[in-house]
Short mmCIF file of C-alpha atoms in Angstrom, two decimals:
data_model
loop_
_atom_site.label_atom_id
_atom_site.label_comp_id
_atom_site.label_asym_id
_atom_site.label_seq_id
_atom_site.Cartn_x
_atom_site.Cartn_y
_atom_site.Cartn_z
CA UNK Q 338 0.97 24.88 -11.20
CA UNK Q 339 0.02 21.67 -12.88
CA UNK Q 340 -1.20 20.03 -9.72
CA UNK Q 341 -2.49 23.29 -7.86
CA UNK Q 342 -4.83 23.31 -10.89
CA UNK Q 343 -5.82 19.48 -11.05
CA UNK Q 344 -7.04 19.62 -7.24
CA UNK Q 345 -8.58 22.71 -7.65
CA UNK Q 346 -10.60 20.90 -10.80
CA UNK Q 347 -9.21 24.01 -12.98
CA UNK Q 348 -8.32 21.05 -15.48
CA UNK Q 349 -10.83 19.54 -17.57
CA UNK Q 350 -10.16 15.18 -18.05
CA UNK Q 351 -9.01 15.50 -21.94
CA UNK Q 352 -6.17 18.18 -20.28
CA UNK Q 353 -5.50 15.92 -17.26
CA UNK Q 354 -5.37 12.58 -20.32
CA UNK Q 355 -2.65 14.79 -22.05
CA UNK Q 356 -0.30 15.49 -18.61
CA UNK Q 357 -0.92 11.34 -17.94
CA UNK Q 358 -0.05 10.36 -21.32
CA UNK Q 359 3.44 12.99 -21.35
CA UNK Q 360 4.69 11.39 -18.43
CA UNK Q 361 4.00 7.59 -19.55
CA UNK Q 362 6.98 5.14 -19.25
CA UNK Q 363 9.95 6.72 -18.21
CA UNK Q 364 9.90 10.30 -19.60
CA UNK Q 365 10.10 11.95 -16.25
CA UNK Q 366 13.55 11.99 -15.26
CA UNK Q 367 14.77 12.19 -11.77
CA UNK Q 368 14.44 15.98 -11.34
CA UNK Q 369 11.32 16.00 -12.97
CA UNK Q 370 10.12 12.80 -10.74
CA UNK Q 371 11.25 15.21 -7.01
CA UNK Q 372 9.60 18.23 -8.46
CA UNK Q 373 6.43 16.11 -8.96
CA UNK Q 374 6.84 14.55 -5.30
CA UNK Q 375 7.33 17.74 -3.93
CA UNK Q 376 4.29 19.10 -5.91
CA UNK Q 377 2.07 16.49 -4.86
CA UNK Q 378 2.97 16.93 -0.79
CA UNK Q 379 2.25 20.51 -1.14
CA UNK Q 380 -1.43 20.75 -2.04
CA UNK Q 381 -2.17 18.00 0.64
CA UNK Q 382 -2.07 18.07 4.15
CA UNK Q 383 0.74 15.74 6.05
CA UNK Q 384 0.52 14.10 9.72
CA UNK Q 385 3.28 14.35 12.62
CA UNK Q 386 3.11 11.55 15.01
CA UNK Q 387 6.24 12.45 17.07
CA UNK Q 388 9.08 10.73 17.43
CA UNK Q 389 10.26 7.32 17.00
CA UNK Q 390 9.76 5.29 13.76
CA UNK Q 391 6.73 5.14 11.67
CA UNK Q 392 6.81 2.16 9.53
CA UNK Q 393 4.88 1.41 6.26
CA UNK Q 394 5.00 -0.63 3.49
CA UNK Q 395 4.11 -0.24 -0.64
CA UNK Q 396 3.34 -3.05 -3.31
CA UNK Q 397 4.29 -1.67 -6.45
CA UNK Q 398 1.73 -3.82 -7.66
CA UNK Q 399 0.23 -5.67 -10.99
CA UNK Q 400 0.17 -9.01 -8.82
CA UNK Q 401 -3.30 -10.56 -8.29
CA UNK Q 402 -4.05 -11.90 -4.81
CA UNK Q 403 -0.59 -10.44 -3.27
CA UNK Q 404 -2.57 -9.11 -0.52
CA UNK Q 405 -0.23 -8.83 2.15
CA UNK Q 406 -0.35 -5.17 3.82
CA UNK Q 407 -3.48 -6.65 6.28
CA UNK Q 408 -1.44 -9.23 7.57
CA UNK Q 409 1.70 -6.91 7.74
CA UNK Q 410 0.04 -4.09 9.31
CA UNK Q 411 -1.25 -6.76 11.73
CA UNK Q 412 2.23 -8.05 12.87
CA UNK Q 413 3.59 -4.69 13.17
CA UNK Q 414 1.34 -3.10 15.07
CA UNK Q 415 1.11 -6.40 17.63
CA UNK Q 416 4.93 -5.61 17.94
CA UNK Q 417 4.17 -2.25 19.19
CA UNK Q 418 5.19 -0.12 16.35
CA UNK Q 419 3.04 2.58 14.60
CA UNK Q 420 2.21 1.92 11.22
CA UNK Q 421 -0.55 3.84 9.28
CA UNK Q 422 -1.25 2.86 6.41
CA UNK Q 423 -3.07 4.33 3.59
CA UNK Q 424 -3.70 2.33 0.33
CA UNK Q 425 -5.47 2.35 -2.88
CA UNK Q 426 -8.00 1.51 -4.53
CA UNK Q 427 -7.43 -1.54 -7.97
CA UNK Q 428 -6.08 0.35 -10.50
CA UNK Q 429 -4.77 -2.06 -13.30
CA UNK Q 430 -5.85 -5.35 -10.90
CA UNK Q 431 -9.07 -6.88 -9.96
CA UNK Q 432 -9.10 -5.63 -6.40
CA UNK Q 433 -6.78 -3.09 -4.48
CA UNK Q 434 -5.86 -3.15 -0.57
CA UNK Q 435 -8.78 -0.87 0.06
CA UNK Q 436 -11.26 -2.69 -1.71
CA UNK Q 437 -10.27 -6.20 0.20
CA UNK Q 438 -10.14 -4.31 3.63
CA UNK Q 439 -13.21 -2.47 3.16
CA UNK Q 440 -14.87 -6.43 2.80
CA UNK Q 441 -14.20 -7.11 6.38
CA UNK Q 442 -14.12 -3.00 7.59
CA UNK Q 443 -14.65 0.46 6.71
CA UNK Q 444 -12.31 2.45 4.84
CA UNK Q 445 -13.21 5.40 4.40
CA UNK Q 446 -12.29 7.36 7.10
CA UNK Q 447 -11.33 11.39 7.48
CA UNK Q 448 -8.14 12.31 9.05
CA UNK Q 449 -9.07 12.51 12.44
CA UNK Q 450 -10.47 8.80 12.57
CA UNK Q 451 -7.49 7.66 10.76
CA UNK Q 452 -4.87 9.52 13.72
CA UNK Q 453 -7.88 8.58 16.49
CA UNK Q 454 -7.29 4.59 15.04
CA UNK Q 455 -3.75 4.46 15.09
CA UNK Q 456 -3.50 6.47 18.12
CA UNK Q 457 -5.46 3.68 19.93
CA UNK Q 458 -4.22 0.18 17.62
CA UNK Q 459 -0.64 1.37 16.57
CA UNK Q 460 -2.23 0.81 13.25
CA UNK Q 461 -4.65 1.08 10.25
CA UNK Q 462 -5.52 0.35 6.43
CA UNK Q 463 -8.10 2.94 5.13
CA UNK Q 464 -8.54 3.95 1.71
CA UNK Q 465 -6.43 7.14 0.98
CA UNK Q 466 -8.85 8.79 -1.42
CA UNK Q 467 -10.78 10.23 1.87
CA UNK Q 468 -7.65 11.36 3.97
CA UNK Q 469 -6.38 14.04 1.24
CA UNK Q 470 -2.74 13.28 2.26
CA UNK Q 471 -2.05 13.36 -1.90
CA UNK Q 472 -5.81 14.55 -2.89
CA UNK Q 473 -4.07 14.87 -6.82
CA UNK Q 474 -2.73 11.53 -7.08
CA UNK Q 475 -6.29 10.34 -6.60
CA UNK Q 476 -7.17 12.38 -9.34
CA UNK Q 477 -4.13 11.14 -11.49
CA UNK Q 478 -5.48 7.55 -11.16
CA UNK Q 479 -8.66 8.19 -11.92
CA UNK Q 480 -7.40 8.88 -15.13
CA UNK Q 481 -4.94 6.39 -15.12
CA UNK Q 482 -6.97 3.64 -14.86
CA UNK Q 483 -9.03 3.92 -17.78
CA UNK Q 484 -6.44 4.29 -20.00
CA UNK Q 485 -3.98 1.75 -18.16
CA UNK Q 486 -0.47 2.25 -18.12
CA UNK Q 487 1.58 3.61 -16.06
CA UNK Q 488 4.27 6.19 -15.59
CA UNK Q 489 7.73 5.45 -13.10
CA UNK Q 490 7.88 9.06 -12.34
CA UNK Q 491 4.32 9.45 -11.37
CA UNK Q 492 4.04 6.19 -9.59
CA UNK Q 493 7.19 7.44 -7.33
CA UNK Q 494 5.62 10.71 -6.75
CA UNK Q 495 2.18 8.92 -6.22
CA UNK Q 496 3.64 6.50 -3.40
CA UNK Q 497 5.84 8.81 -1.78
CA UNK Q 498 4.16 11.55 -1.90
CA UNK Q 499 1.39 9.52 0.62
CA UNK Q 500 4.09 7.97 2.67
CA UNK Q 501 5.73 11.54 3.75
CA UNK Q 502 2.05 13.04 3.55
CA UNK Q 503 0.99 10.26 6.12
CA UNK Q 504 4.16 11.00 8.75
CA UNK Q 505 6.43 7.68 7.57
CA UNK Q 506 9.90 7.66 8.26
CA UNK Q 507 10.52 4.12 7.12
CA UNK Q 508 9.52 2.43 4.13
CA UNK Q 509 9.57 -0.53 2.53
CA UNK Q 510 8.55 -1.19 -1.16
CA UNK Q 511 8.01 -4.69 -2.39
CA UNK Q 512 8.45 -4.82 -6.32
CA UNK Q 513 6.92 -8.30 -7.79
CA UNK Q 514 8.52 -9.11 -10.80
CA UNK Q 515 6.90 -10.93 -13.69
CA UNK Q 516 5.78 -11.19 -17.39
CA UNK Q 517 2.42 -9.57 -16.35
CA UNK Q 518 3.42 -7.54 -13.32
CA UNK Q 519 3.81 -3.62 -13.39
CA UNK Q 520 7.55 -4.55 -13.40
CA UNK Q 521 7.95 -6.55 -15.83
CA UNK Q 522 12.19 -7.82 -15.51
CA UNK Q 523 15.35 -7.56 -13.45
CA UNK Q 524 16.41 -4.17 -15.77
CA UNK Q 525 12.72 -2.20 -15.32
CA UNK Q 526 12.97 -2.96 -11.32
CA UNK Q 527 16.61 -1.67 -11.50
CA UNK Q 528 15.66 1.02 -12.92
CA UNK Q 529 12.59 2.00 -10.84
CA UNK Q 530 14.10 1.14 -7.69
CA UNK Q 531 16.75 3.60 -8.12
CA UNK Q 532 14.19 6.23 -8.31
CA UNK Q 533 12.73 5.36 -5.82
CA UNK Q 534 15.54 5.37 -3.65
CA UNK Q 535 17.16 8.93 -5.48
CA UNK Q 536 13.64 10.80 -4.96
CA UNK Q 537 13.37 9.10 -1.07
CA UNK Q 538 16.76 10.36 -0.27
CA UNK Q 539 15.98 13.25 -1.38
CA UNK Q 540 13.44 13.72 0.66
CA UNK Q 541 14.99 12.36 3.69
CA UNK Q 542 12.94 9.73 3.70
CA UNK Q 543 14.47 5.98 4.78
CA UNK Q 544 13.48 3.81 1.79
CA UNK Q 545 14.48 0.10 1.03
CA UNK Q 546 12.78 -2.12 -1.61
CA UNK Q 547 12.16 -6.10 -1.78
CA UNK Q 548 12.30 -7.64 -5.29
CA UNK Q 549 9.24 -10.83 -4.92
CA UNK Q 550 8.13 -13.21 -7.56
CA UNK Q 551 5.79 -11.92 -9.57
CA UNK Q 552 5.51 -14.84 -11.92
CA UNK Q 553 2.00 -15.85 -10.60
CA UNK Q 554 -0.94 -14.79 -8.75
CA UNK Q 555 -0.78 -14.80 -4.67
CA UNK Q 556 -3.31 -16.47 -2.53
CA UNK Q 557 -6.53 -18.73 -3.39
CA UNK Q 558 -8.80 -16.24 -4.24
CA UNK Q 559 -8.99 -13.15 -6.79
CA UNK Q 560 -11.29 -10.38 -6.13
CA UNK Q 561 -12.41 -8.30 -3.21
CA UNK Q 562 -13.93 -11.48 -0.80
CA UNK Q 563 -12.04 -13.74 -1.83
CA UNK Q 564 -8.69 -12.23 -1.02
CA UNK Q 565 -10.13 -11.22 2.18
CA UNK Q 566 -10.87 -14.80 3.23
CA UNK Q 567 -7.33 -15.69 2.01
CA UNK Q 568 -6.03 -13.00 4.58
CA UNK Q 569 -7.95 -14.12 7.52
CA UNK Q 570 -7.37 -17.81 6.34
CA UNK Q 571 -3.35 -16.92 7.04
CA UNK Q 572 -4.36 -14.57 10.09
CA UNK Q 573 -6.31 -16.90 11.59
CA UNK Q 574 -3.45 -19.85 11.05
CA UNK Q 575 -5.80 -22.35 9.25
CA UNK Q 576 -4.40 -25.48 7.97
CA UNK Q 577 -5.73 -24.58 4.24
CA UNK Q 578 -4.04 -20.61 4.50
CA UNK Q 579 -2.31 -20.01 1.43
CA UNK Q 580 1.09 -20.73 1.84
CA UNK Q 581 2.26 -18.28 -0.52
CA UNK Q 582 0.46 -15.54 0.76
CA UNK Q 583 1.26 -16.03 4.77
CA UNK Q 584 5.39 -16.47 3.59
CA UNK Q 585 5.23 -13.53 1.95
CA UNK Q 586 3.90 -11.70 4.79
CA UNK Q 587 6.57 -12.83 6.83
CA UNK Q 588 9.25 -11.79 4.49
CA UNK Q 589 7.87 -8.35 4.13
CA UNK Q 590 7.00 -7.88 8.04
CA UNK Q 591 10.92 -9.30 8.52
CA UNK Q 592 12.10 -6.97 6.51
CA UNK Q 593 10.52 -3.99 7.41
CA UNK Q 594 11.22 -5.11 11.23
CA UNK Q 595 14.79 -5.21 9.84
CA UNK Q 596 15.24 -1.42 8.96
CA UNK Q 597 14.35 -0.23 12.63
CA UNK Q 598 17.39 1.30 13.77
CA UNK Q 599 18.46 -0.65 16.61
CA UNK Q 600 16.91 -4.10 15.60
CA UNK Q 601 19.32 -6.81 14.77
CA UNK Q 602 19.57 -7.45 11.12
CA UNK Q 603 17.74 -10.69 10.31
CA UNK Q 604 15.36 -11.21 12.91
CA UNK Q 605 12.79 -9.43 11.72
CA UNK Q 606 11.25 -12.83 9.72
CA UNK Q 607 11.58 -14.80 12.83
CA UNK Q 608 9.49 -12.13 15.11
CA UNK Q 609 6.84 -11.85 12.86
CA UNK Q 610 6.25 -15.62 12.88
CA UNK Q 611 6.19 -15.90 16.13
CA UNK Q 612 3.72 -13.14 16.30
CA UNK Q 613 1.47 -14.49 13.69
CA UNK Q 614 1.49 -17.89 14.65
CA UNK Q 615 0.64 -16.88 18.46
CA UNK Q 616 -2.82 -15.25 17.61
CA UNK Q 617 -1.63 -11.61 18.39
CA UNK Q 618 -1.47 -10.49 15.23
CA UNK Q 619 -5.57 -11.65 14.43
CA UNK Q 620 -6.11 -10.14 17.89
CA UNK Q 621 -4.14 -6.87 16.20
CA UNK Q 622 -6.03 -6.86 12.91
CA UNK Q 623 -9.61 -6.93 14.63
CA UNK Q 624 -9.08 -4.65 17.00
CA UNK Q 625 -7.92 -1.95 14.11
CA UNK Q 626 -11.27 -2.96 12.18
CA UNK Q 627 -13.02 -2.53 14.98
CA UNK Q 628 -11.61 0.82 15.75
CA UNK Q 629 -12.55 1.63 11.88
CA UNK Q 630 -16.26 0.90 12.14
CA UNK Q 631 -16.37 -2.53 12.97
CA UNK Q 632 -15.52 -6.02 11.57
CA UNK Q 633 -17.57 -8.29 9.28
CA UNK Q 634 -16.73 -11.86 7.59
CA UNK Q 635 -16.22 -11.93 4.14
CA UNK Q 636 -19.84 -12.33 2.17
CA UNK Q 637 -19.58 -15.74 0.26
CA UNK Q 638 -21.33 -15.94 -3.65
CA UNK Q 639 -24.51 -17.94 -3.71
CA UNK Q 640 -22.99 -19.90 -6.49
CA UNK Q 641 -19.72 -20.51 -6.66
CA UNK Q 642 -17.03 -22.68 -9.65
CA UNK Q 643 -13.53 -23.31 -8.94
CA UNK Q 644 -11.18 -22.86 -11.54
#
């Protein structure tokens, strides 16, 4: 009833404040945490792309720069496999996945552009506020942000809610670890992994999740552009790519290669460099933004300091 009446805006933002605040930290247990899930898949509509594997991919998040899922939607998708993904916009970071891709493409596509893109690329990355696959978790983090924090149960719901909504069947969640990440030690990732994984299973969806260092920013660059240069930097295979940012790509495109049933365990890191390293996977990523609406470079500041 809760959500029915946040996406039908029967809930003014002091009531939706008090339902964000109740469920900070980890007061939702694991019941409460599938009920919310289920809640959240119900009032949205969900996508059916047949069969085979769907793969996609979730940063947890908190991590500056860790702008992987371009580069990782890339490499998939030159391998053949479908992956649509959906992503957000910053919530407790300077820039989210949307913001960066919408930079260099547009984001905001409806449903039927989204399917029409990945029906044609094998891929996407568009902003999942315009899709309505979970219309109430964008309401939940526009809420959210303001007050920043964060809730387990509602960021499980949140993330897998989308991922069923948008057709996935398997999923891979990197979890950055650090003293200023959304996971913040060994224990809290532990803790929300198993969650995860209890509320996936549940739901019959095929979940594994990749611990990453989240000691640091990722990349070059903070901020819309700038991580959008550092993406194309490691697409494009220049000599000054951020190491970091291209070797975590390859870890996460390994891994989620890994989970295909029928792949060889172990291989997946080794594909994806190959793939990224031949040019197929910058062929890959601007033929999606061209499917979108059309590619553009990265705008660069008139003035510009480097710290």
């Amino acid at each position: 009833a809760l959500i029915q009446d946040a996406v039908a805006s029967r809930l003014s933002d002091l009531e939706l404040a008090a339902f964000v605040a109740a469920s900070a930290g980890e007061r939702l247990d694991q019941e409460e945490t599938t009920a919310l899930t289920r809640a959240m898949l119900a009032v949205g509509q969900r996508l059916d792309w047949g069969e085979g594997p769907v793969l996609d991919k979730h940063c947890v998040g908190g991590l500056p720069g860790n702008r992987t899922t371009p580069i990782v939607v890339a490499i998939i998708a030159a391998l053949g496999y479908r992956i649509p993904k959906t992503s957000s916009r910053a919530i407790t970071s300077p820039a989210g996945t949307a913001d960066t891709m919408e930079v260099m493409a547009p984001v905001a596509l409806d449903l039927s552009d989204m399917r029409r893109v990945v029906e044609r690329e094998g891929g996407c990355i568009v902003w999942g506020g315009n899709v309505r696959l979970s219309p109430a978790d964008d309401i939940m983090i526009r809420v959210q942000r303001p007050l920043d924090f964060d809730s387990d149960g509602q960021l499980v719901a949140s993330v897998l809610s989308k991922k069923i909504a948008a057709g996935s069947t398997d999923v891979l969640i990197d979890m950055p670890i650090g003293p200023t990440a959304k996971v913040r030690s060994e224990l809290a990732a532990t803790h929300l992994a198993a969650r995860l994984g209890g509320t996936a299973s549940t739901l019959g969806l095929q979940l594994n999740v990749y611990r990453s260092d989240g000691s640091q920013p990722v990349g070059l660059g903070i901020g819309p552009a700038l991580e959008a240069l550092d993406v194309l930097k490691v697409l494009r295979n220049d000599a000054d790519a951020p190491t970091d940012l291209r070797d975590r790509s390859i870890a996460l495109a390994g891994a989620l290669l890994d989970m295909v049933p029928g792949n060889a365990a172990g291989t997946g890191a080794t594909r994806a460099n190959a793939v990224l390293q031949s040019g197929q996977a910058l062929t890959k990523f601007l033929a999606i933004c061209e499917a979108q609406g059309g590619f553009r470079e990265p705008p660069r500041a008139k003035f510009t300091a480097e710290v």
